[in-house]
Coordinates of C-alpha atoms in Angstrom, one line a residue:
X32 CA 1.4 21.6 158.0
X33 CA -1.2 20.0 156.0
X34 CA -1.9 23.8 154.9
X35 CA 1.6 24.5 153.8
X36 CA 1.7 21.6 151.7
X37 CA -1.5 21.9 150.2
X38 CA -0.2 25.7 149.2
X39 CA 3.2 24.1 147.8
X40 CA 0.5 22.0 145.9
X41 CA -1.3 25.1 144.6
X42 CA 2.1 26.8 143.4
X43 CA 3.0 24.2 141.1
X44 CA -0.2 24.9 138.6
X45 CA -0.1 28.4 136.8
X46 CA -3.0 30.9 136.2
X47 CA -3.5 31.3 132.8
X48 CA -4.8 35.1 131.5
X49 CA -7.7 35.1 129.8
X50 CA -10.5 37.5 128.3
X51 CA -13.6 38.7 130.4
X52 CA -15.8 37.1 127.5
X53 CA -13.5 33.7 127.3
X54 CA -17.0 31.8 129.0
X55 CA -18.5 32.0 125.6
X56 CA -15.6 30.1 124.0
X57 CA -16.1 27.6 126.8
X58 CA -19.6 26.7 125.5
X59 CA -19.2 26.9 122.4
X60 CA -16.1 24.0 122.9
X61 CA -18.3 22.2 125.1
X62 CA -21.2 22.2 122.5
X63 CA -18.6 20.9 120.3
X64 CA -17.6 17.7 122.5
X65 CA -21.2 16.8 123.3
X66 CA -21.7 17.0 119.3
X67 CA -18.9 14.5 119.6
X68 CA -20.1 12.2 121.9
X69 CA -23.9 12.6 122.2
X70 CA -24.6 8.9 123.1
X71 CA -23.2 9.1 126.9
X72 CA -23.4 12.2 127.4
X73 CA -27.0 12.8 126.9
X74 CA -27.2 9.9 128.7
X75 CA -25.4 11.5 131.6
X76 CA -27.7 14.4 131.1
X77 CA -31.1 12.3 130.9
X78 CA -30.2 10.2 134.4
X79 CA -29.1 13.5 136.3
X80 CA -32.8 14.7 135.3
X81 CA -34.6 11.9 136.1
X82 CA -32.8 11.9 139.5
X83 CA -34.2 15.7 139.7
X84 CA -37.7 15.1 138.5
X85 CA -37.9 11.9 141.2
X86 CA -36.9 14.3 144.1
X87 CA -39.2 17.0 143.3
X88 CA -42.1 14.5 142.5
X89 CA -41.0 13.0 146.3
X90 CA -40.2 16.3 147.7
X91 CA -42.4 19.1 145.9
X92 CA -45.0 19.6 148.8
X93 CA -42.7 19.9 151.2
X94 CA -40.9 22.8 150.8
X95 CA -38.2 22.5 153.4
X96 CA -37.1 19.2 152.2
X97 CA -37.5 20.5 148.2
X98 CA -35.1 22.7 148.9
X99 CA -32.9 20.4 150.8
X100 CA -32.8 18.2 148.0
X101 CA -32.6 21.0 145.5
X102 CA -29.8 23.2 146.9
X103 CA -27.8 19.8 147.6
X104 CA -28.8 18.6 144.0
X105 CA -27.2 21.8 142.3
X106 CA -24.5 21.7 144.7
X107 CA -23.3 18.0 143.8
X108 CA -23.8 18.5 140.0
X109 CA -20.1 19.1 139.7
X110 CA -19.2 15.5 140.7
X111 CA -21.8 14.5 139.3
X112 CA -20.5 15.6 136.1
X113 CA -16.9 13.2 136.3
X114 CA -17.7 11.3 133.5
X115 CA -18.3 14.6 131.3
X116 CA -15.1 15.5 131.9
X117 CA -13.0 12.2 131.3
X118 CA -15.4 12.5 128.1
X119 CA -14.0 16.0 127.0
X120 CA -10.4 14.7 128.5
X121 CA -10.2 12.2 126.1
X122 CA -11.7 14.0 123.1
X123 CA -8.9 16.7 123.8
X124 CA -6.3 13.7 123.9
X125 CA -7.7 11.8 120.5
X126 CA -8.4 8.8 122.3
X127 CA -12.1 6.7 121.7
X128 CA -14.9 7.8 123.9
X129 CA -17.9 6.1 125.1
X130 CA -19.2 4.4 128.2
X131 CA -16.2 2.6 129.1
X132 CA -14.7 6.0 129.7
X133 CA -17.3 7.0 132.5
X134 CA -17.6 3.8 133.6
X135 CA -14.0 4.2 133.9
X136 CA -14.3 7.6 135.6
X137 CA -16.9 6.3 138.0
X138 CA -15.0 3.6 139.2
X139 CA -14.7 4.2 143.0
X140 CA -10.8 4.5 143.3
X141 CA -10.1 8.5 144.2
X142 CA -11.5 8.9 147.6
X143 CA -10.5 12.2 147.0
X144 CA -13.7 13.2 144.2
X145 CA -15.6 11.4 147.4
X146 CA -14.4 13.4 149.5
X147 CA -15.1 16.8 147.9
X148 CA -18.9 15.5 147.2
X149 CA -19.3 15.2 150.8
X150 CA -18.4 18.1 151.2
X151 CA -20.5 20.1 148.9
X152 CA -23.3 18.0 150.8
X153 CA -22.3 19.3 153.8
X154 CA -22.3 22.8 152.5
X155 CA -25.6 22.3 150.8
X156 CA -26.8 21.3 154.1
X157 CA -25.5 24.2 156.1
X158 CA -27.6 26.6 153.1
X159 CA -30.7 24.9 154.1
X160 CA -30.5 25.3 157.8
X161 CA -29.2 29.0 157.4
X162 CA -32.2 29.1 155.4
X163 CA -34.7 27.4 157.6
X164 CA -33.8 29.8 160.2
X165 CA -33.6 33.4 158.4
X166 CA -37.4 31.8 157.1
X167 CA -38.6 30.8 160.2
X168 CA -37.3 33.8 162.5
X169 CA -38.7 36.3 160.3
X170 CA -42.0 35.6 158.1
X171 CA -45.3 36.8 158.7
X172 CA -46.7 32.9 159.1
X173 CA -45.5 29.6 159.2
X174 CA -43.9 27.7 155.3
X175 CA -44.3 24.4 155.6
X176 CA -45.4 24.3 151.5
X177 CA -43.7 25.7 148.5
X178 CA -46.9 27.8 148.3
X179 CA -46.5 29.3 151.6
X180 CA -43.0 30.1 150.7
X181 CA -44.4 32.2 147.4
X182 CA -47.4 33.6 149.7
X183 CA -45.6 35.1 152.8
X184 CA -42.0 35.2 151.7
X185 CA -41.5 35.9 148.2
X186 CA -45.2 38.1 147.6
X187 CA -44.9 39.8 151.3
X188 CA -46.0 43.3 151.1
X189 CA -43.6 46.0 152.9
X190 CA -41.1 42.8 153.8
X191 CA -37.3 42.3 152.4
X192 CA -37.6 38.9 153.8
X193 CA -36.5 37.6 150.0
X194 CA -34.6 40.1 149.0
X195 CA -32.5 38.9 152.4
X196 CA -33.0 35.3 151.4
X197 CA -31.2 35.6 147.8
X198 CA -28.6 38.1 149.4
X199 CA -28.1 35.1 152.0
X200 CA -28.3 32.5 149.4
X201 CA -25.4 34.2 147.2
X202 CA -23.4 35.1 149.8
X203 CA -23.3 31.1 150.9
X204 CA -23.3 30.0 147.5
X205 CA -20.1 32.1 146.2
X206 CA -17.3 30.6 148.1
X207 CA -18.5 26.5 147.2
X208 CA -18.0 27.9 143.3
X209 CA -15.2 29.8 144.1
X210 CA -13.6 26.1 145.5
X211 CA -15.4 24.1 143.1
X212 CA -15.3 26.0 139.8
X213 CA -11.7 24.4 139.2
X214 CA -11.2 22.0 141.8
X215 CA -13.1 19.1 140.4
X216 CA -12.1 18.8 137.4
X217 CA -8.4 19.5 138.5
X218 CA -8.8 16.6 140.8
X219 CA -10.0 14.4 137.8
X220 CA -6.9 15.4 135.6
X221 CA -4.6 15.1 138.4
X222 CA -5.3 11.0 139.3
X223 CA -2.2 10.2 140.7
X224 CA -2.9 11.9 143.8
X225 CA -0.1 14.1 143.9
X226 CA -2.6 16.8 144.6
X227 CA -4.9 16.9 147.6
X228 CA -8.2 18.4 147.6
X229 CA -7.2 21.2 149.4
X230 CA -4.9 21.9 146.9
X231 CA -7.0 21.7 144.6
X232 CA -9.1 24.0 146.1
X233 CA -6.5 27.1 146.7
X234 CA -5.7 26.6 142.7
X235 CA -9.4 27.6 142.5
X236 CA -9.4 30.2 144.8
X237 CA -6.2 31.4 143.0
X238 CA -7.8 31.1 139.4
X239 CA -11.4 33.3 140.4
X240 CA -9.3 36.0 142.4
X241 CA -6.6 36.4 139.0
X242 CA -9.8 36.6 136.8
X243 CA -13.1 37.8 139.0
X244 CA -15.1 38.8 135.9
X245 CA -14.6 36.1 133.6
X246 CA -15.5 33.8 136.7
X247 CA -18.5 36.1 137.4
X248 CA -19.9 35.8 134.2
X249 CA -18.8 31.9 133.9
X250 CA -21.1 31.9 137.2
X251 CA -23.8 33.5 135.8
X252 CA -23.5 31.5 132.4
X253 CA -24.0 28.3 134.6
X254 CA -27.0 29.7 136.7
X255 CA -28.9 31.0 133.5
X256 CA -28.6 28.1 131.4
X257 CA -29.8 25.4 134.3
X258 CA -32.4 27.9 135.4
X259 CA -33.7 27.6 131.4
X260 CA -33.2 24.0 131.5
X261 CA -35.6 23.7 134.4
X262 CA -38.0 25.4 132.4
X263 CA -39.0 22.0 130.4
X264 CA -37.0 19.6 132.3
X265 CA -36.3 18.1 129.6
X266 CA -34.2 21.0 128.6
X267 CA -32.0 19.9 131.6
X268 CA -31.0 16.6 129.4
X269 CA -28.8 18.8 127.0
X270 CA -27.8 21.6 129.1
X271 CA -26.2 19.6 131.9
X272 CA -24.2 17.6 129.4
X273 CA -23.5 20.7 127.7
X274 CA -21.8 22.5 130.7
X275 CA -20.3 19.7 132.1
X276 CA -17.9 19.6 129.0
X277 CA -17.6 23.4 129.0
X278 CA -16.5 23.3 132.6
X279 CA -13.6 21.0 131.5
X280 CA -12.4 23.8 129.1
X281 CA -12.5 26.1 131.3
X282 CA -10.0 24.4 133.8
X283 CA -7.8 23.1 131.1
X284 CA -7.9 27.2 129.4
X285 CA -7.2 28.7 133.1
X286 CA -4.8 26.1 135.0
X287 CA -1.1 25.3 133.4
X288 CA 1.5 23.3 134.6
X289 CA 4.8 24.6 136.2
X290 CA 6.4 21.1 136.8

């Protein structure tokens, strides 16, 4: 039952068409909010780095527990990024913007954004053990350090151990975007909890099987610009910021009302 009604849920938002190339519009809108509102959301952007830069400086000789933290780091950006999305929200509706507005988002009364963080913890932690044990069962000596990982796993000679490992690592990773890519910032929009998070989730699922390649290259938009972002580190303060206000746009050009 609680399937059926999360499906009636689903049915009442619309799949808008859009372009293949529509991702670039997305950041270049959610360049245009952070230009907006730099103050909080660099600020966002600067205290989801720190909180990166602490658990690799805690983490970054154990390699098992780096990526623990990592995978589950990327994995929880999402809700992380709640108060980049009431930002963008209430620049779309011409309303003021500043800290009281992710304060206000932040505010623990939605069990339901909770909720879905738990779950992509939960996910993140079923990577890592999938992980551990594809590493574990098959290279040529034991990876206890991020080194030993680069040594007998990603430089093995005659071994497809990594290749394996990423193929592993996407398959995993594509059905958390596929319920995530939409879903948060639906749940967000939708506060008076007349849409459950499973709901939520099938309008994603909906959204990325309508339009596979504009999501594909949304997904790979997200994965190139963070990966550059870790480059510096600091990079991270403006990109995360940045595609947290894209990824509002991109629900709000995708999703439409049919009630």
């Amino acid at each position: 039952m609680r399937t059926d009604k999360a499906l009636q849920e689903s049915r009442r938002f619309g799949v808008k068409p859009v372009p293949v190339l529509r991702p670039l519009g997305w950041l270049a809108r959610g360049w245009q909010d952070l230009r907006r509102c730099p103050g909080p959301s660099l600020l966002h952007g600067l205290l989801m780095t720190l909180g990166g830069a602490l658990i690799f400086w805690i983490a970054h000789e154990r390699f098992w527990l780096l990526a623990a933290a990592f995978s589950g780091f990327l994995l929880v950006a999402p809700i992380l990024a709640t108060g980049l999305y009431a930002l963008s929200r209430d620049i779309e509706r011409n309303k003021p913007v500043g800290l009281a507005t992710v304060i206000e988002a932040w505010r623990p009364h939605d069990g339901r954004l909770m909720g879905f963080g738990l779950l992509l913890a939960l996910a993140g932690t079923g990577w890592v053990l999938c992980s551990a044990a594809l590493i574990t069962g098959y290279a040529s000596a034991p990876v206890d350090k991020p080194i030993d990982f680069a040594r007998h796993v990603v430089l093995a000679e005659h071994s497809l151990l990594f290749e394996a490992w990423l193929a592993l690592g996407a398959l995993l990773a594509a059905p958390v975007f596929a319920s995530s890519v939409i879903a948060i910032p639906m749940l967000l929009d939708r506060r008076d909890q007349s849409l459950s998070i499973l709901g939520a989730v099938f309008t994603s699922w909906r959204v990325v099987m309508e339009h596979p390649q504009a999501l594909a290259l949304w997904a790979f938009l997200l994965m190139a610009l963070t990966g550059l972002g870790m480059l510096s580190m600091i990079g991270l303060i403006v990109v995360l910021p940045w595609l947290g206000h894209a990824s509002w746009h991109a629900y709000r050009d995708l999703v439409g009302t049919r009630d």
